[in-house]
XYZ file of C-alpha atoms in Angstrom:
685
model
C -4.887 69.849 59.164
C -2.172 69.356 61.787
C 1.054 71.085 60.951
C 4.303 70.714 62.780
C 4.674 72.984 65.739
C 7.276 75.762 65.573
C 9.363 73.977 68.120
C 9.767 70.973 65.832
C 10.002 72.275 62.273
C 12.894 74.696 61.760
C 12.245 77.596 59.441
C 13.912 77.331 56.024
C 17.288 78.971 55.787
C 18.030 81.637 53.248
C 19.227 79.940 50.025
C 22.086 82.457 49.940
C 22.961 81.852 53.590
C 26.607 82.037 54.648
C 26.002 78.630 56.268
C 26.082 77.031 52.823
C 29.839 76.209 52.878
C 29.290 74.358 56.151
C 26.430 72.482 54.516
C 28.693 71.533 51.598
C 31.285 70.209 54.032
C 28.577 68.222 55.766
C 27.488 66.695 52.461
C 31.077 65.757 51.659
C 31.352 64.011 55.025
C 28.588 61.660 53.904
C 31.048 60.238 51.358
C 33.895 59.816 53.860
C 33.240 56.099 54.561
C 33.672 55.399 50.847
C 36.809 57.449 50.159
C 38.724 54.366 48.987
C 36.204 53.684 46.226
C 36.050 57.374 45.394
C 39.841 57.432 45.024
C 39.528 54.605 42.500
C 36.862 56.602 40.665
C 39.254 59.557 40.623
C 41.972 57.426 39.021
C 39.551 56.172 36.373
C 38.394 59.723 35.678
C 41.961 60.989 35.316
C 42.908 58.112 33.024
C 39.789 58.611 30.903
C 40.452 62.342 30.551
C 44.084 61.874 29.551
C 43.214 59.202 27.014
C 40.395 61.256 25.496
C 42.572 64.341 24.831
C 45.127 62.188 23.006
C 42.750 61.596 20.106
C 42.958 65.166 18.628
C 46.773 64.978 18.648
C 46.614 61.695 16.770
C 44.251 63.384 14.311
C 46.719 66.241 13.801
C 49.486 63.785 12.952
C 47.217 62.050 10.453
C 46.354 65.328 8.692
C 49.784 66.963 8.833
C 52.126 63.975 8.448
C 50.654 60.600 7.558
C 48.367 61.660 4.686
C 50.524 64.387 3.030
C 53.622 62.165 3.119
C 51.698 59.011 2.189
C 53.050 57.050 5.149
C 50.485 54.246 5.223
C 52.125 52.387 8.101
C 51.999 55.474 10.292
C 48.438 56.171 9.115
C 47.314 52.681 10.166
C 49.058 52.977 13.516
C 47.490 56.383 14.223
C 44.030 55.142 13.200
C 44.367 52.142 15.526
C 45.465 54.546 18.258
C 42.280 56.596 17.820
C 40.179 53.426 18.015
C 42.066 52.299 21.128
C 41.479 55.647 22.868
C 37.755 55.359 22.155
C 37.625 51.814 23.588
C 39.631 52.739 26.672
C 37.495 55.826 27.318
C 34.325 53.727 27.138
C 35.656 51.006 29.471
C 36.847 53.573 31.987
C 33.451 55.278 31.794
C 31.525 52.056 32.515
C 33.719 51.192 35.512
C 33.472 54.751 36.771
C 29.662 54.666 36.528
C 29.453 51.300 38.312
C 31.570 52.373 41.274
C 30.112 55.876 41.594
C 26.527 54.596 41.410
C 27.264 52.002 44.095
C 28.787 54.652 46.351
C 25.876 57.007 45.693
C 23.297 54.370 46.541
C 25.157 53.512 49.748
C 25.076 57.195 50.731
C 21.338 57.287 49.939
C 20.882 54.217 52.136
C 22.827 55.875 54.950
C 20.663 59.007 54.678
C 17.382 57.077 54.651
C 18.308 54.889 57.594
C 19.807 57.864 59.440
C 16.604 59.877 59.147
C 14.454 56.863 60.059
C 16.617 56.052 63.080
C 16.476 59.692 64.187
C 12.690 59.724 63.924
C 12.522 56.522 65.983
C 14.291 58.411 68.784
C 12.049 61.479 68.630
C 9.637 61.980 71.533
C 5.951 61.256 71.162
C 5.171 64.985 71.104
C 6.916 65.361 67.741
C 4.527 62.925 66.076
C 1.424 64.412 67.675
C 2.323 67.734 66.075
C 3.662 66.656 62.673
C 1.589 65.371 59.771
C 2.410 61.794 58.838
C 2.569 62.743 55.165
C 5.198 65.382 55.935
C 7.436 62.772 57.555
C 6.907 60.357 54.672
C 7.670 63.084 52.140
C 11.014 63.869 53.750
C 12.090 60.229 53.584
C 10.621 59.383 50.176
C 10.431 62.555 48.075
C 13.306 64.601 49.453
C 15.842 61.795 49.687
C 14.552 60.360 46.399
C 14.992 63.768 44.771
C 18.658 63.738 45.736
C 19.321 60.421 44.024
C 20.698 61.871 40.787
C 22.937 64.272 42.679
C 24.293 61.710 45.103
C 24.716 58.851 42.620
C 26.105 60.718 39.616
C 26.503 64.462 40.074
C 29.516 64.289 42.374
C 31.350 61.912 40.041
C 30.208 63.918 37.031
C 31.633 67.034 38.657
C 35.045 65.419 39.124
C 34.978 63.849 35.666
C 33.983 67.014 33.868
C 36.403 69.163 35.841
C 39.262 66.791 35.031
C 38.248 66.744 31.362
C 38.126 70.534 31.224
C 41.563 70.897 32.827
C 43.142 68.246 30.587
C 41.537 69.712 27.458
C 42.603 73.271 28.290
C 46.196 72.089 28.858
C 46.120 70.312 25.487
C 44.694 73.433 23.796
C 47.439 75.579 25.322
C 49.999 73.138 23.968
C 48.591 73.651 20.467
C 48.166 77.457 20.553
C 47.758 79.783 23.536
C 46.135 82.578 21.513
C 43.273 80.431 20.269
C 42.897 79.045 23.795
C 42.424 82.533 25.259
C 39.878 83.313 22.542
C 37.972 80.122 23.431
C 37.863 80.906 27.145
C 37.100 84.627 26.946
C 33.411 84.172 27.733
C 33.882 81.649 30.547
C 33.335 84.190 33.411
C 30.008 85.149 31.834
C 28.971 81.504 31.684
C 29.833 80.973 35.363
C 27.869 84.067 36.421
C 24.788 82.923 34.499
C 24.902 79.414 35.963
C 25.134 80.771 39.524
C 22.076 82.950 38.956
C 20.157 79.991 37.550
C 21.244 77.768 40.444
C 19.956 80.193 43.061
C 16.639 80.496 41.259
C 16.309 76.712 40.991
C 17.062 76.263 44.699
C 14.331 78.655 45.755
C 11.782 76.963 43.518
C 12.884 73.485 44.654
C 12.270 74.413 48.295
C 8.737 75.536 47.403
C 8.150 72.436 45.289
C 9.221 70.008 48.038
C 6.966 71.728 50.564
C 4.068 71.395 48.136
C 4.905 67.724 47.527
C 4.931 67.174 51.301
C 1.531 68.847 51.601
C 0.091 66.702 48.816
C 1.637 63.554 50.301
C 0.072 64.363 53.669
C -3.342 64.826 52.034
C -3.034 61.455 50.280
C -1.954 59.713 53.496
C -4.803 61.197 55.507
C -7.626 60.917 52.992
C -6.804 57.551 51.374
C -6.346 55.603 54.591
C -9.206 53.339 55.592
C -10.298 55.878 58.214
C -10.061 58.712 55.708
C -12.140 56.875 53.104
C -14.795 55.992 55.681
C -14.963 59.571 56.921
C -15.074 61.065 53.426
C -17.852 58.806 52.209
C -19.995 58.865 55.321
C -19.751 62.660 55.470
C -20.390 63.039 51.745
C -17.067 64.832 51.267
C -15.430 62.575 48.679
C -15.919 65.114 45.884
C -14.632 67.897 48.111
C -11.527 65.888 48.972
C -10.965 65.202 45.274
C -11.191 68.934 44.553
C -8.745 69.648 47.369
C -6.311 67.130 45.924
C -6.762 68.605 42.439
C -5.949 72.062 43.828
C -2.828 70.739 45.547
C -1.791 68.945 42.352
C -2.433 72.065 40.271
C -0.129 74.084 42.501
C 2.506 71.381 42.113
C 2.135 71.540 38.311
C 2.935 75.245 38.371
C 5.979 74.714 40.562
C 7.228 71.816 38.410
C 6.951 73.953 35.267
C 8.721 76.842 36.990
C 11.428 74.458 38.180
C 11.940 73.014 34.693
C 11.992 76.418 32.996
C 14.052 78.262 35.599
C 17.045 79.671 33.725
C 16.373 77.682 30.562
C 16.691 80.717 28.315
C 19.956 81.703 29.971
C 21.360 78.195 29.612
C 20.138 78.045 26.006
C 22.050 81.263 25.310
C 25.181 79.680 26.731
C 24.688 76.655 24.466
C 24.303 78.860 21.381
C 27.442 80.831 22.208
C 29.427 77.664 22.872
C 28.305 76.192 19.554
C 29.349 79.388 17.745
C 32.885 79.364 19.161
C 34.334 77.129 16.338
C 33.333 79.795 13.825
C 35.056 82.361 16.046
C 38.186 80.196 16.121
C 38.325 79.866 12.321
C 37.890 83.621 12.002
C 40.599 84.295 14.621
C 43.043 81.921 12.948
C 42.410 83.577 9.579
C 42.914 87.076 10.988
C 46.145 86.093 12.761
C 47.528 84.572 9.562
C 46.425 87.529 7.388
C 48.017 90.133 9.651
C 51.436 88.560 9.868
C 50.996 85.903 12.492
C 52.331 82.380 12.106
C 50.305 80.193 9.800
C 48.270 77.365 11.257
C 48.536 73.924 9.743
C 45.288 72.254 8.804
C 45.988 69.490 11.306
C 46.626 71.941 14.148
C 43.476 73.928 13.418
C 41.289 70.811 13.113
C 42.830 69.305 16.264
C 42.223 72.544 18.149
C 38.597 72.787 17.031
C 38.125 69.111 17.960
C 39.480 69.808 21.430
C 37.288 72.892 21.714
C 34.231 70.878 20.726
C 35.270 68.271 23.265
C 35.452 71.076 25.809
C 31.853 72.072 25.066
C 30.195 69.035 26.655
C 32.046 68.986 30.016
C 31.830 72.784 30.324
C 28.063 72.858 29.818
C 27.777 69.816 32.082
C 29.798 71.597 34.768
C 27.523 74.626 34.574
C 24.446 72.387 34.691
C 25.939 70.434 37.580
C 26.336 73.669 39.489
C 22.659 74.410 38.914
C 21.603 70.898 39.963
C 23.742 71.025 43.081
C 22.034 74.266 44.098
C 18.728 72.458 43.640
C 19.925 69.520 45.713
C 21.150 71.846 48.445
C 17.497 72.663 49.147
C 16.740 68.943 49.508
C 19.774 68.336 51.719
C 18.702 71.280 53.846
C 15.281 69.716 54.460
C 16.885 66.372 55.387
C 19.439 68.012 57.681
C 16.596 69.843 59.432
C 15.234 66.472 60.534
C 18.678 65.103 61.404
C 19.321 68.198 63.544
C 16.087 68.004 65.544
C 16.858 67.763 69.260
C 16.217 64.390 70.852
C 14.889 65.401 74.258
C 14.404 61.901 75.674
C 17.740 60.099 75.675
C 19.264 57.100 77.380
C 21.871 57.989 80.043
C 25.518 57.262 79.316
C 25.572 54.625 82.064
C 21.996 53.330 82.133
C 20.739 51.215 84.995
C 19.529 47.756 84.021
C 17.130 45.994 86.367
C 17.411 42.224 86.144
C 14.174 41.743 88.088
C 11.411 44.342 88.217
C 8.962 44.220 91.119
C 6.839 47.031 89.689
C 6.717 49.685 92.424
C 5.951 53.050 90.785
C 6.282 56.430 92.502
C 5.544 59.962 91.328
C 7.525 62.404 93.473
C 6.404 66.055 93.271
C 5.965 65.705 89.507
C 5.325 68.672 87.221
C 4.755 68.423 83.506
C 4.286 71.072 80.821
C 3.840 70.632 77.094
C 5.494 74.037 76.671
C 8.816 72.434 77.487
C 8.595 69.668 74.916
C 7.507 72.249 72.354
C 10.799 73.982 72.958
C 9.346 76.982 74.790
C 10.371 76.231 78.372
C 12.175 79.177 79.882
C 13.515 77.754 83.112
C 13.031 75.511 86.064
C 12.252 77.841 88.930
C 8.642 77.752 90.068
C 6.486 77.254 93.120
C 5.157 73.756 93.678
C 1.968 72.727 95.368
C 2.104 70.909 98.646
C 1.151 67.733 96.789
C -0.919 66.581 99.670
C -3.629 65.106 97.517
C -6.131 65.825 100.250
C -9.676 64.561 99.771
C -12.083 67.281 98.712
C -12.429 69.882 96.000
C -9.888 72.610 95.444
C -10.798 76.214 94.962
C -11.023 77.766 91.553
C -7.956 79.877 92.261
C -6.052 76.738 93.119
C -6.965 75.247 89.759
C -5.805 78.373 87.978
C -2.551 78.243 89.919
C -2.092 74.620 88.903
C -2.486 75.559 85.293
C 0.240 78.188 85.172
C 3.644 79.016 86.495
C 5.879 82.030 86.211
C 9.173 81.829 84.381
C 12.212 84.059 84.870
C 10.698 86.698 82.627
C 7.435 86.618 84.526
C 5.599 84.950 81.667
C 2.788 82.494 82.436
C 3.095 78.977 81.098
C 0.592 76.181 81.393
C 1.263 73.063 83.443
C -0.683 69.948 82.608
C 0.468 68.333 85.870
C 1.650 70.033 89.043
C 3.014 68.678 92.309
C 1.884 65.076 91.790
C 2.848 62.736 94.637
C 1.739 59.130 94.236
C 2.922 55.740 95.362
C 1.771 52.579 93.596
C 3.042 49.467 95.422
C 4.203 46.539 93.344
C 1.319 44.358 92.230
C -1.348 46.905 93.160
C -3.795 48.763 90.949
C -4.276 52.509 90.510
C -7.217 54.058 88.664
C -6.920 57.642 87.414
C -10.087 59.623 86.710
C -10.730 63.223 85.850
C -12.128 65.608 83.296
C -10.975 65.767 79.708
C -7.598 67.486 79.608
C -6.838 66.878 83.280
C -3.640 64.993 82.412
C -4.609 61.357 83.010
C -2.914 59.873 79.958
C 0.019 62.245 80.312
C 0.602 61.089 83.898
C 0.688 57.434 82.902
C 2.927 58.094 79.890
C 5.617 59.514 82.178
C 6.321 55.981 83.441
C 7.592 54.512 80.120
C 9.188 57.926 79.281
C 6.961 58.682 76.341
C 7.253 62.114 77.935
C 9.780 63.334 80.511
C 8.823 65.254 83.618
C 9.329 69.018 83.771
C 9.965 68.825 87.516
C 10.210 66.141 90.171
C 10.785 62.536 89.191
C 9.113 59.208 88.440
C 10.715 56.068 89.851
C 10.420 52.368 89.122
C 11.534 50.181 92.021
C 13.197 53.256 93.521
C 15.206 54.150 90.397
C 14.474 57.326 88.437
C 13.086 56.159 85.092
C 15.438 58.655 83.389
C 18.360 56.580 84.707
C 17.023 53.268 83.409
C 18.016 51.711 80.114
C 15.453 51.841 77.346
C 15.529 48.037 77.224
C 14.585 47.827 80.908
C 11.730 50.299 80.492
C 10.297 48.658 77.392
C 10.445 45.234 79.028
C 9.026 46.471 82.333
C 6.128 48.632 81.139
C 3.355 47.555 78.782
C 0.807 49.985 77.351
C -2.631 49.082 75.988
C -4.483 52.104 74.657
C -7.889 52.770 73.175
C -6.352 53.365 69.746
C -4.951 49.945 68.953
C -2.401 49.802 66.147
C -1.981 46.692 64.041
C 0.405 46.319 61.106
C -0.754 45.272 57.650
C 0.629 41.800 58.294
C -0.536 38.427 59.572
C -1.931 37.866 63.041
C 1.203 35.938 63.995
C 3.505 38.692 62.731
C 1.554 41.300 64.691
C 1.833 39.257 67.871
C 5.526 38.504 67.360
C 6.246 42.232 67.170
C 6.285 42.050 70.989
C 8.494 38.961 71.067
C 10.146 38.076 67.716
C 11.333 34.662 68.949
C 7.948 33.579 70.349
C 6.995 30.008 69.487
C 3.643 29.065 67.986
C 2.694 27.616 71.359
C 3.441 30.918 73.086
C 1.325 32.767 70.528
C -1.627 30.468 71.149
C -1.215 30.706 74.931
C -1.180 34.504 74.798
C -4.213 34.531 72.500
C -6.110 32.204 74.849
C -5.296 34.461 77.797
C -6.640 37.404 75.799
C -9.723 35.363 74.822
C -9.092 35.757 71.095
C -7.646 32.318 70.207
C -10.985 30.718 69.293
C -11.777 33.538 66.882
C -8.344 33.324 65.234
C -8.529 29.541 64.954
C -11.919 29.822 63.222
C -10.457 31.986 60.441
C -9.609 30.171 57.166
C -5.911 31.038 57.485
C -5.769 31.029 61.278
C -2.729 32.854 62.608
C -1.587 33.497 59.017
C -4.611 35.732 58.371
C -3.777 39.236 57.177
C -5.312 41.741 59.577
C -5.662 44.453 56.907
C -4.656 48.111 56.984
C -4.610 49.143 60.669
C -6.472 45.925 61.487
C -9.691 46.858 59.699
C -10.576 43.215 59.048
C -11.155 42.852 62.792
C -13.730 44.495 65.039
C -12.768 46.946 67.760
C -13.032 44.344 70.483
C -11.031 41.806 68.476
C -8.290 44.348 67.839
C -8.164 45.181 71.536
C -7.814 41.518 72.437
C -5.049 41.107 69.843
C -3.294 44.068 71.461
C -3.731 42.434 74.857
C -2.297 39.171 73.530
C 0.673 41.096 72.182
C 1.216 42.669 75.607
C 0.851 39.286 77.335
C 3.701 37.981 75.173
C 5.820 40.870 76.422
C 4.892 39.914 80.007
C 5.531 43.344 81.604
C 5.456 43.750 85.412
C 3.829 47.191 84.998
C 0.714 47.592 82.876
C -0.834 50.851 81.668
C -4.424 50.604 80.422
C -5.228 53.878 78.675
C -9.008 53.757 78.187
C -8.591 50.305 76.700
C -12.355 49.623 76.630
C -13.826 53.118 76.254
C -14.836 52.755 72.608
C -16.412 49.315 72.946
C -20.028 48.333 73.404
C -21.050 46.781 76.704
C -20.974 43.166 75.497
C -17.584 43.497 73.811
C -16.265 45.423 76.788
C -17.187 42.563 79.098
C -15.141 40.092 77.047
C -12.180 42.455 76.787
C -12.402 43.311 80.480
C -12.173 39.640 81.401
C -8.987 39.420 79.352
C -7.680 42.585 81.025
C -8.441 41.184 84.478
C -6.473 38.050 83.644
C -3.589 40.126 82.308
C -3.575 42.483 85.316
C -3.365 39.755 87.945
C -0.143 40.127 89.921
C 0.976 43.194 87.968
C 1.213 46.852 88.889
C -1.658 48.351 86.907
C -2.362 51.989 86.076
C -5.820 52.342 84.557
C -6.981 55.497 82.820
C -10.604 55.062 83.763
C -13.548 55.587 81.448
C -16.200 53.134 82.568
C -16.920 53.070 86.271
C -17.193 49.289 86.234
C -13.476 49.016 85.425
C -12.267 50.846 88.543
C -14.526 49.858 91.453
C -12.073 47.244 92.687
C -8.904 49.333 92.228
C -6.607 49.502 95.264
C -6.366 53.272 94.756
C -8.460 55.765 92.842
C -7.028 59.211 92.086
C -9.126 62.122 90.835
C -7.175 64.711 88.820
C -8.463 68.267 88.634
C -6.664 71.182 87.032
C -3.362 69.321 86.945
C -3.425 68.407 90.654
C -4.595 65.446 92.687
C -7.972 66.508 94.027
C -8.918 63.250 95.751
C -7.506 59.822 96.401
C -8.709 56.672 98.128
C -10.680 53.502 97.474
C -14.087 53.477 95.837
C -15.849 53.223 99.202
C -13.684 55.906 100.853
C -14.265 58.414 98.082
C -18.006 57.786 98.082
C -18.086 58.369 101.833
C -16.078 61.602 101.462
C -18.811 63.075 99.273
C -16.401 64.964 96.995
C -15.823 65.061 93.248
C -15.734 61.307 92.827
C -19.028 60.909 94.686
C -20.525 63.616 92.467
C -19.410 61.678 89.400
C -21.050 58.539 90.725
C -24.300 60.370 91.425
C -24.340 61.901 87.958
C -23.591 58.474 86.489
C -26.613 57.051 88.268
C -28.829 59.872 87.012
C -27.782 59.463 83.376
C -27.331 55.693 83.113
C -31.010 55.176 82.344
C -30.743 57.567 79.391
C -28.666 55.134 77.373
C -25.585 57.298 77.533
C -22.400 57.032 79.546
C -21.504 60.241 81.333
C -18.269 62.060 80.764
C -17.518 65.269 82.642
C -15.940 68.004 80.559
C -14.801 71.322 81.986
C -14.873 74.480 79.910
C -13.665 78.030 80.287
C -12.110 79.182 83.553
C -12.909 75.898 85.269
C -10.389 74.106 83.096
C -7.691 76.584 83.927
C -6.013 75.920 80.593
C -4.100 73.034 82.049
C -5.044 70.318 79.596
C -3.073 70.187 76.387
C -3.031 66.457 75.878
C -4.881 65.282 72.751
C -8.623 64.825 73.319
C -11.026 62.500 71.584
C -14.396 63.260 69.987
C -17.351 63.221 72.395
C -21.064 62.870 71.832
C -23.327 65.373 73.587
C -26.576 64.307 75.262
C -29.641 66.392 75.983
C -28.991 69.094 78.521
C -25.347 69.455 77.518
C -23.916 66.363 79.233
C -21.014 64.761 77.389
C -21.769 61.204 76.344
C -19.194 58.587 75.465
C -19.651 56.712 72.180
C -19.936 53.416 74.031
C -23.365 53.927 75.564
C -25.189 51.790 78.044
C -22.960 51.970 81.123
C -22.234 54.946 83.367
C -18.718 56.260 82.773
C -16.299 58.717 84.279
C -14.281 61.174 82.249
C -11.588 60.585 79.704
C -8.730 62.880 78.808
């Protein structure tokens, strides 16, 4: 399982942290855009509370005046008054619920879209180190769990607080001694509710983590890939047991969450229900020992008010508990909202109206330690970046893999001192062992990663100074792992250009050599491609991805092992489409199959994070270095039905490669074989 790296997932804060008041203020700021509606809710709450406390006073007049004195007119008027207060309270309550629910749902919408927008701005490294299910759980479960709090708890808090204040004032107006007797145990109630709230918050944090873990397991194991893997490996029963274990742990946490403090809150309810008996006893004692006598109407009105105080008081205590629970959910959401966005658009971005496509790498360093949040500084020694033809020494590779920070600690560099120039319209092929940084180097151009040192330029402008719109329009990426949405073919293609006409879709599909296949489908371009495109073969998905890129029409094209997982026949068809797409564009090819790079204007061999060799195919063969060795080994293994991939291990690798690697298949004698078979390949990584 892939868990979020320490640099991306902040550790949970102490539930009793002194930062909690700041968190409360932050939550309140979420409601700031809706303060006008909330003010209206406040008016409705105040009116409802004032009207509701009038009813006991009307009851007192009925018992003490209207009935004893047989004043039927007054009795009718007072009875109508009680009915009117009930109607008004109900109407105010409905309006209050409507407005508060609307405001709450708008706040929920703002939170969901805020988190989603933040995640859209996160660098690629965040997603390579965070489980998809964890991200989904934060948006769905955590924000969903806050719904009751956001939509009703805040309004309930104001409503109940207003009711309590109004009722206490009315009780004081009737008799201050009975009021003090009623409120004597209030500090105890508050103390109990705070204890329960803290306990609930701790359990809620555990429960949400467990829900995220279970959500991640579902996402991973019930995807098409997960189902295929589970069944072909005979692990379906094992996965079911794993899910049952995760669910069982969640059951325990749900029970603990439901029962946390229940006995304490039940005790409060019992005591509150017993208070009327205490009031009758107190009134009797005061009268017996010389105090003023209480009229029946006053005593009944007071007990009615006290009973009316019971519901909002218990609700206030419960609200306090629920808000503590929700604080844990808000904390998890704020953790995502507070993640640093390391790749940002400059305040005054440069927009290129016309992009020629000249790409330069100037003394470029790159380390994954930095994007993980562990970079300690910028000072380090660079290589000469000469890129001379020939192999480097082992010590040079080790040097390329590490650098010393201010504290003398060693940190790994995936790329070091890279100097490259790719003229507009030319092609560059990048080869090297797994983990040598090939994909990483190409991903620096569209700023999927940012350099640690040096710079990458497009038409002479540092890519970090360009607008995101310019970069996305200028650079197209086609990778081995093609992603298609669960939508129609047309919708998948229009993701690159939403306003593309049907004619443009067909033209792009023809250029990618996939139009005839689409047209032969019963629903044509309206055919659903299925989850992650599983209704299409690998080659068909690649050609759909190429068609999508053709619609974008980028001057710079990055082909990241776009044909490495295809069989020879399918590769030939896809390669023809790639050749058509590459014509006249600056092309960076992460090479897997040798046949895809023979005609490249430049070939660069990466080794240990440095450029070991560069030149054309013929020049590198004549030099007799690493590239020539790869070609010789390709020739020796081609007849064995496998495609060679060179993989370094141990000290030879130098620890430089931290980019994600793909599964390999091993041939006899320990050679790494690509899954494609048939044609001699060079390394991936």
